[in-house]
């Protein structure tokens, strides 16, 4: 009798959970909706099966399946699909996300139960370069930056501002900001765009610039995909150098390290063309890792250097040049280096082509892929810290919260607010100089120091410290789980952000993975963290 009651209780509990999960997290495709999508007249195609790739990204923590994937053959396909979803009205659960090369970290390019648009299918005629006094390139939103660079170099030109990794789509980085060591000089990538073509959440194709449809132009730049899908961009170009002088030096004193960076980015005349910094904790044999790419200025001194487990700070610098300008370039480099306070024995340098330097991360990618270490969880945390608090931040985080940097690089370098346009949607600190601090962790191990759980706990400790210490930082590639947190992120500009949303995507169809706005009819999962999604999936698995 007890056994029968136990079985009945278990069955009832399972049924109850099925009903709860079915009403909250499980998506069931509406046959009428599916047939209406199939009826769309498209140059490309919609896929309703084998959609698992669209539920993966570089973060490798969230896997939320869409109902369909659109492989657009034209911008008209994107517009027709969005217009169709818009016309279904607020009662429809369909949402739409644009997916570039899948380099999101927290499922931002996923649309659970919705439609994912594969932007890399939208390359069209490729990148078209226009030379002249003010050269530019017209590129598809789904084009990779490496391809924009390769096409521009054919004309002796190149975009002005970059990200460290070039296997990213144009629309993807422009929806965030796009920063690297050139941003102190040229600003982020969103400061170097002349024109956009955007498909809004109503399915309207709009050409916009700072002079035409300016509100949508600035909304889309850094807008996290909330106002429209960037299908084409006009990117400012400049003459491209052929070569790069590439330098690395080490510091043991954080104050000297940051002061030297600030001095270099504030120079009015001659300075380096790229300036980035790294934090190195508990590394041994450090200089040996550089010998394949860099040569020590003084081999004897370099061989005697011992990191001895100290926290060190690496300053990475480049100076662009053409071969016939090498002598002048070297004189300028010597003058600049003489002003810096690095450890003399740690000066390493190399000369590479401009293309090889810009595409440097791809070399590491190939190596990591060969070892099975690329497609692992990446619990990254990117913060923009005001200059006035960077010393406090470093004192608490490096060596206390973080005791090792072997699970991924830690970037730390300054940017200038005056190089950013405050009309865009991107959020940065209020001070003129602020620092990007990027914790680029990989978590290949299931337990121990390199585990995902440990990395996430460290991230939480860092964020908790910033909150308690009153550091007015901003997240870059922001990730929040509630609208209240998003309101805090945007601060006084939240009303503008929300108002723009009501104009360009009034049904909240676009970019549901950002978790900023929620479509009224959506039955998307309510699990807003990887662990809660995992627990729900385990529960559903148990029920099956």
Coordinates of N, CA and C in Angstrom, one line a residue, residues 53-185:
X53 N 23.0 24.7 -33.9 CA 24.2 25.7 -34.0 C 23.8 27.1 -33.5
X54 N 22.6 27.5 -33.8 CA 22.1 28.8 -33.4 C 21.9 28.9 -31.9
X55 N 22.0 27.8 -31.2 CA 21.9 27.8 -29.7 C 23.2 27.8 -29.0
X56 N 24.3 27.9 -29.8 CA 25.6 27.9 -29.2 C 26.3 29.3 -29.4
X57 N 27.2 29.6 -28.5 CA 28.0 30.8 -28.7 C 29.4 30.6 -28.0
X58 N 30.2 31.6 -28.1 CA 31.6 31.5 -27.6 C 31.6 31.4 -26.1
X59 N 30.6 32.0 -25.4 CA 30.5 31.8 -23.9 C 30.3 30.4 -23.5
X60 N 29.6 29.6 -24.4 CA 29.5 28.2 -24.2 C 28.8 27.8 -22.9
X61 N 27.9 28.6 -22.5 CA 27.2 28.4 -21.2 C 25.7 28.3 -21.4
X62 N 25.1 28.9 -22.4 CA 23.7 28.9 -22.7 C 23.4 28.2 -24.0
X63 N 22.5 27.3 -24.0 CA 22.0 26.7 -25.2 C 20.5 26.7 -25.2
X64 N 19.9 27.7 -25.9 CA 18.5 27.8 -25.9 C 18.0 27.7 -27.4
X65 N 17.3 26.7 -27.8 CA 17.0 26.4 -29.2 C 16.0 27.4 -29.7
X66 N 16.2 27.8 -30.9 CA 15.1 28.6 -31.6 C 14.2 27.6 -32.3
X67 N 13.1 28.2 -32.8 CA 12.2 27.4 -33.7 C 12.6 27.3 -35.1
X68 N 13.3 28.4 -35.5 CA 13.8 28.4 -36.9 C 15.0 29.3 -37.1
X69 N 15.8 29.0 -38.1 CA 16.9 29.8 -38.5 C 16.7 30.4 -39.9
X70 N 16.9 31.7 -40.0 CA 16.8 32.3 -41.3 C 18.2 32.5 -41.9
X71 N 18.4 32.0 -43.1 CA 19.6 32.2 -43.9 C 19.2 33.2 -45.0
X72 N 19.3 34.5 -44.7 CA 18.8 35.4 -45.7 C 19.7 35.5 -47.0
X73 N 19.0 35.6 -48.1 CA 19.7 35.8 -49.3 C 19.8 37.3 -49.7
X74 N 19.1 38.1 -48.9 CA 19.1 39.6 -49.2 C 18.6 40.3 -47.9
X75 N 18.7 41.6 -47.9 CA 18.2 42.4 -46.8 C 16.7 42.3 -46.8
X76 N 16.1 42.2 -48.0 CA 14.6 42.0 -48.1 C 14.1 40.8 -47.3
X77 N 14.9 39.8 -47.2 CA 14.5 38.6 -46.4 C 14.4 38.9 -45.0
X78 N 15.4 39.7 -44.5 CA 15.4 40.1 -43.1 C 14.2 41.0 -42.8
X79 N 14.0 41.9 -43.7 CA 12.8 42.8 -43.5 C 11.5 42.1 -43.6
X80 N 11.4 41.2 -44.5 CA 10.1 40.4 -44.7 C 9.8 39.6 -43.5
X81 N 10.8 39.0 -42.9 CA 10.7 38.1 -41.7 C 10.3 39.0 -40.5
X82 N 11.0 40.1 -40.3 CA 10.7 40.9 -39.2 C 9.3 41.5 -39.3
X83 N 8.9 42.0 -40.5 CA 7.6 42.5 -40.7 C 6.5 41.5 -40.5
X84 N 6.8 40.3 -40.9 CA 5.8 39.2 -40.6 C 5.6 39.0 -39.1
X85 N 6.7 38.9 -38.4 CA 6.6 38.7 -37.0 C 5.9 39.9 -36.3
X86 N 6.2 41.1 -36.8 CA 5.5 42.3 -36.2 C 4.0 42.2 -36.4
X87 N 3.6 41.8 -37.6 CA 2.2 41.8 -38.0 C 1.5 40.7 -37.2
X88 N 2.2 39.7 -36.7 CA 1.5 38.7 -35.9 C 1.1 39.3 -34.5
X89 N 1.6 40.4 -34.2 CA 1.2 41.1 -33.0 C 1.8 40.7 -31.7
X90 N 1.4 41.4 -30.6 CA 1.9 41.2 -29.3 C 1.6 39.8 -28.7
X91 N 0.5 39.2 -29.3 CA 0.1 37.9 -28.7 C 1.0 36.8 -29.2
X92 N 1.8 37.0 -30.2 CA 2.7 36.0 -30.7 C 3.9 35.9 -29.8
X93 N 4.4 34.6 -29.6 CA 5.6 34.5 -28.8 C 6.9 34.6 -29.5
X94 N 6.9 34.8 -30.9 CA 8.1 34.8 -31.7 C 8.9 36.0 -31.4
X95 N 10.2 35.8 -31.2 CA 11.2 36.9 -31.1 C 12.3 36.6 -32.1
X96 N 13.1 37.6 -32.4 CA 14.1 37.5 -33.4 C 15.5 38.0 -32.9
X97 N 16.5 37.2 -33.2 CA 17.9 37.6 -32.8 C 18.8 37.5 -34.0
X98 N 19.6 38.5 -34.2 CA 20.7 38.4 -35.3 C 21.9 37.7 -34.7
X99 N 22.4 36.7 -35.4 CA 23.6 36.0 -35.0 C 24.7 36.2 -36.0
X100 N 25.8 36.7 -35.6 CA 27.0 36.9 -36.5 C 27.8 35.7 -36.5
X101 N 29.0 35.8 -35.9 CA 29.9 34.7 -35.9 C 29.8 33.9 -34.6
X102 N 28.8 34.2 -33.8 CA 28.5 33.5 -32.6 C 29.5 33.7 -31.5
X103 N 30.0 35.0 -31.3 CA 31.0 35.2 -30.3 C 30.4 35.9 -29.1
X104 N 29.1 35.8 -28.9 CA 28.4 36.3 -27.7 C 28.8 35.5 -26.5
X105 N 28.6 36.0 -25.3 CA 29.1 35.3 -24.1 C 28.0 34.8 -23.3
X106 N 26.8 35.4 -23.3 CA 25.7 35.0 -22.4 C 24.4 34.7 -23.1
X107 N 24.5 34.2 -24.3 CA 23.3 33.8 -25.1 C 22.6 35.1 -25.7
X108 N 23.4 36.2 -25.8 CA 22.8 37.4 -26.3 C 22.2 37.3 -27.8
X109 N 22.8 36.4 -28.6 CA 22.4 36.2 -29.9 C 21.4 35.0 -30.1
X110 N 20.9 34.5 -29.0 CA 20.0 33.4 -29.1 C 18.5 33.9 -28.9
X111 N 17.6 33.1 -29.5 CA 16.2 33.5 -29.4 C 15.4 32.2 -29.1
X112 N 15.3 31.8 -27.8 CA 14.6 30.6 -27.5 C 13.2 30.6 -28.0
X113 N 12.9 29.6 -28.8 CA 11.6 29.4 -29.4 C 11.3 30.4 -30.5
X114 N 12.2 31.2 -30.9 CA 12.0 32.3 -31.9 C 12.8 32.0 -33.1
X115 N 13.2 33.1 -33.8 CA 13.9 33.0 -35.1 C 15.3 33.6 -34.9
X116 N 16.3 32.9 -35.3 CA 17.7 33.4 -35.3 C 18.1 33.7 -36.8
X117 N 18.5 34.9 -37.0 CA 19.0 35.2 -38.4 C 20.5 35.0 -38.5
X118 N 20.9 34.2 -39.4 CA 22.3 33.9 -39.6 C 22.9 35.0 -40.5
X119 N 23.5 36.0 -39.9 CA 23.9 37.2 -40.6 C 25.1 36.9 -41.6
X120 N 25.8 35.9 -41.3 CA 27.0 35.6 -42.2 C 26.5 35.1 -43.6
X121 N 25.2 34.7 -43.7 CA 24.6 34.4 -45.0 C 24.4 35.7 -45.8
X122 N 24.4 36.8 -45.2 CA 24.1 38.1 -45.8 C 25.3 38.8 -46.3
X123 N 26.2 38.2 -46.9 CA 27.5 38.9 -47.3 C 27.2 39.6 -48.6
X124 N 26.2 39.2 -49.4 CA 25.9 39.9 -50.6 C 27.1 40.0 -51.6
X125 N 27.3 41.2 -52.0 CA 28.4 41.5 -52.9 C 29.7 41.7 -52.2
X126 N 29.8 41.5 -50.9 CA 31.0 41.6 -50.2 C 31.3 43.1 -49.8
X127 N 32.5 43.4 -49.6 CA 32.9 44.7 -49.2 C 33.3 45.5 -50.4
X128 N 32.8 46.7 -50.5 CA 33.1 47.6 -51.6 C 33.9 48.8 -51.1
X129 N 35.1 49.1 -51.6 CA 36.0 50.1 -51.1 C 35.9 51.3 -52.0
X130 N 35.8 52.5 -51.4 CA 35.7 53.7 -52.2 C 36.9 54.6 -51.8
X131 N 37.9 54.8 -52.7 CA 39.0 55.6 -52.4 C 38.7 57.1 -52.6
X132 N 39.6 57.9 -52.2 CA 39.4 59.4 -52.4 C 39.9 60.1 -51.2
X133 N 39.5 61.4 -51.1 CA 40.0 62.2 -50.0 C 39.5 61.7 -48.6
X134 N 38.2 61.2 -48.6 CA 37.6 60.6 -47.4 C 37.2 59.2 -47.7
X135 N 38.1 58.3 -47.8 CA 37.8 56.9 -48.2 C 36.9 56.2 -47.2
X136 N 36.2 55.2 -47.7 CA 35.3 54.4 -46.9 C 35.1 53.1 -47.5
X137 N 34.6 52.1 -46.7 CA 34.2 50.8 -47.2 C 32.7 50.6 -46.9
X138 N 32.0 50.1 -47.8 CA 30.6 49.6 -47.6 C 30.7 48.1 -47.3
X139 N 30.2 47.7 -46.2 CA 30.3 46.2 -45.8 C 29.0 45.8 -45.3
X140 N 28.7 44.5 -45.6 CA 27.5 43.9 -45.0 C 27.6 43.8 -43.5
X141 N 26.5 43.8 -42.8 CA 26.5 43.6 -41.4 C 27.0 42.2 -41.0
X142 N 26.9 41.3 -41.9 CA 27.3 39.9 -41.6 C 28.7 39.6 -42.1
X143 N 29.4 40.6 -42.6 CA 30.8 40.4 -43.0 C 31.8 40.4 -41.8
X144 N 32.8 39.5 -41.9 CA 33.8 39.5 -40.9 C 34.8 40.6 -41.1
X145 N 35.3 41.2 -40.0 CA 36.2 42.3 -40.1 C 37.5 41.9 -40.8
X146 N 37.9 40.6 -40.7 CA 39.1 40.2 -41.4 C 38.9 40.4 -42.9
X147 N 37.7 40.1 -43.4 CA 37.5 40.3 -44.8 C 37.4 41.7 -45.2
X148 N 36.9 42.6 -44.3 CA 36.9 44.0 -44.6 C 38.3 44.5 -44.7
X149 N 39.2 44.0 -43.8 CA 40.6 44.4 -43.8 C 41.2 44.0 -45.1
X150 N 41.1 42.7 -45.5 CA 41.7 42.2 -46.6 C 41.3 42.9 -47.9
X151 N 40.1 43.3 -48.0 CA 39.6 44.0 -49.2 C 40.1 45.4 -49.2
X152 N 40.2 46.1 -48.0 CA 40.7 47.4 -47.9 C 42.1 47.5 -48.2
X153 N 42.9 46.5 -47.8 CA 44.4 46.5 -48.0 C 44.7 46.4 -49.5
X154 N 43.8 45.9 -50.3 CA 44.0 45.9 -51.8 C 44.1 47.3 -52.3
X155 N 43.6 48.2 -51.6 CA 43.6 49.6 -52.1 C 44.5 50.5 -51.2
X156 N 45.3 49.8 -50.4 CA 46.3 50.5 -49.6 C 45.6 51.2 -48.4
X157 N 44.4 50.7 -48.0 CA 43.6 51.4 -47.0 C 43.2 50.4 -45.9
X158 N 42.7 50.9 -44.8 CA 42.3 50.0 -43.7 C 41.4 50.8 -42.8
X159 N 40.4 50.2 -42.1 CA 39.6 50.8 -41.1 C 40.6 51.4 -40.0
X160 N 40.1 52.4 -39.3 CA 40.9 53.1 -38.3 C 40.9 52.4 -36.9
X161 N 39.8 51.8 -36.5 CA 39.7 51.2 -35.2 C 39.3 49.8 -35.3
X162 N 39.8 49.0 -34.3 CA 39.7 47.6 -34.3 C 39.2 46.9 -33.0
X163 N 38.9 45.7 -33.1 CA 38.9 44.8 -31.9 C 40.1 43.9 -32.0
X164 N 40.5 43.3 -30.9 CA 41.7 42.5 -30.9 C 41.5 41.2 -31.8
X165 N 40.3 40.8 -31.9 CA 40.0 39.6 -32.7 C 39.1 40.0 -33.9
X166 N 39.5 39.5 -35.1 CA 38.9 40.0 -36.4 C 37.9 39.0 -36.9
X167 N 37.7 37.9 -36.3 CA 36.7 36.9 -36.8 C 35.4 37.3 -36.1
X168 N 35.0 38.5 -36.2 CA 33.7 39.0 -35.7 C 33.0 39.8 -36.8
X169 N 31.7 39.8 -36.7 CA 31.0 40.5 -37.8 C 30.9 42.0 -37.6
X170 N 30.7 42.7 -38.7 CA 30.6 44.2 -38.6 C 29.4 44.6 -37.7
X171 N 28.3 44.0 -38.0 CA 27.1 44.3 -37.2 C 27.2 44.0 -35.8
X172 N 27.9 42.9 -35.5 CA 28.0 42.5 -34.1 C 28.8 43.4 -33.3
X173 N 30.0 43.9 -33.8 CA 30.8 44.8 -32.9 C 30.2 46.2 -32.9
X174 N 29.5 46.6 -34.0 CA 28.9 47.9 -34.0 C 27.7 48.0 -33.1
X175 N 27.1 46.8 -32.7 CA 26.0 46.8 -31.8 C 26.5 46.9 -30.3
X176 N 27.8 46.8 -30.1 CA 28.4 46.9 -28.8 C 29.3 48.2 -28.7
X177 N 30.4 48.2 -29.3 CA 31.3 49.4 -29.4 C 32.5 49.1 -30.3
X178 N 33.2 48.0 -30.0 CA 34.4 47.7 -30.8 C 35.6 48.4 -30.3
X179 N 36.3 47.8 -29.4 CA 37.5 48.5 -28.8 C 38.7 47.7 -28.9
X180 N 39.9 48.4 -28.9 CA 41.2 47.7 -28.9 C 42.2 48.8 -28.6
X181 N 43.5 48.5 -28.7 CA 44.5 49.4 -28.4 C 44.6 50.7 -29.2
X182 N 43.8 50.8 -30.3 CA 43.8 52.0 -31.1 C 42.7 53.0 -30.7
X183 N 41.9 52.5 -29.8 CA 40.7 53.3 -29.4 C 41.0 54.7 -28.7
X184 N 42.2 54.7 -28.1 CA 42.5 56.0 -27.4 C 42.7 57.1 -28.4
X185 N 43.1 56.7 -29.6 CA 43.4 57.7 -30.7 C 42.2 57.9 -31.6

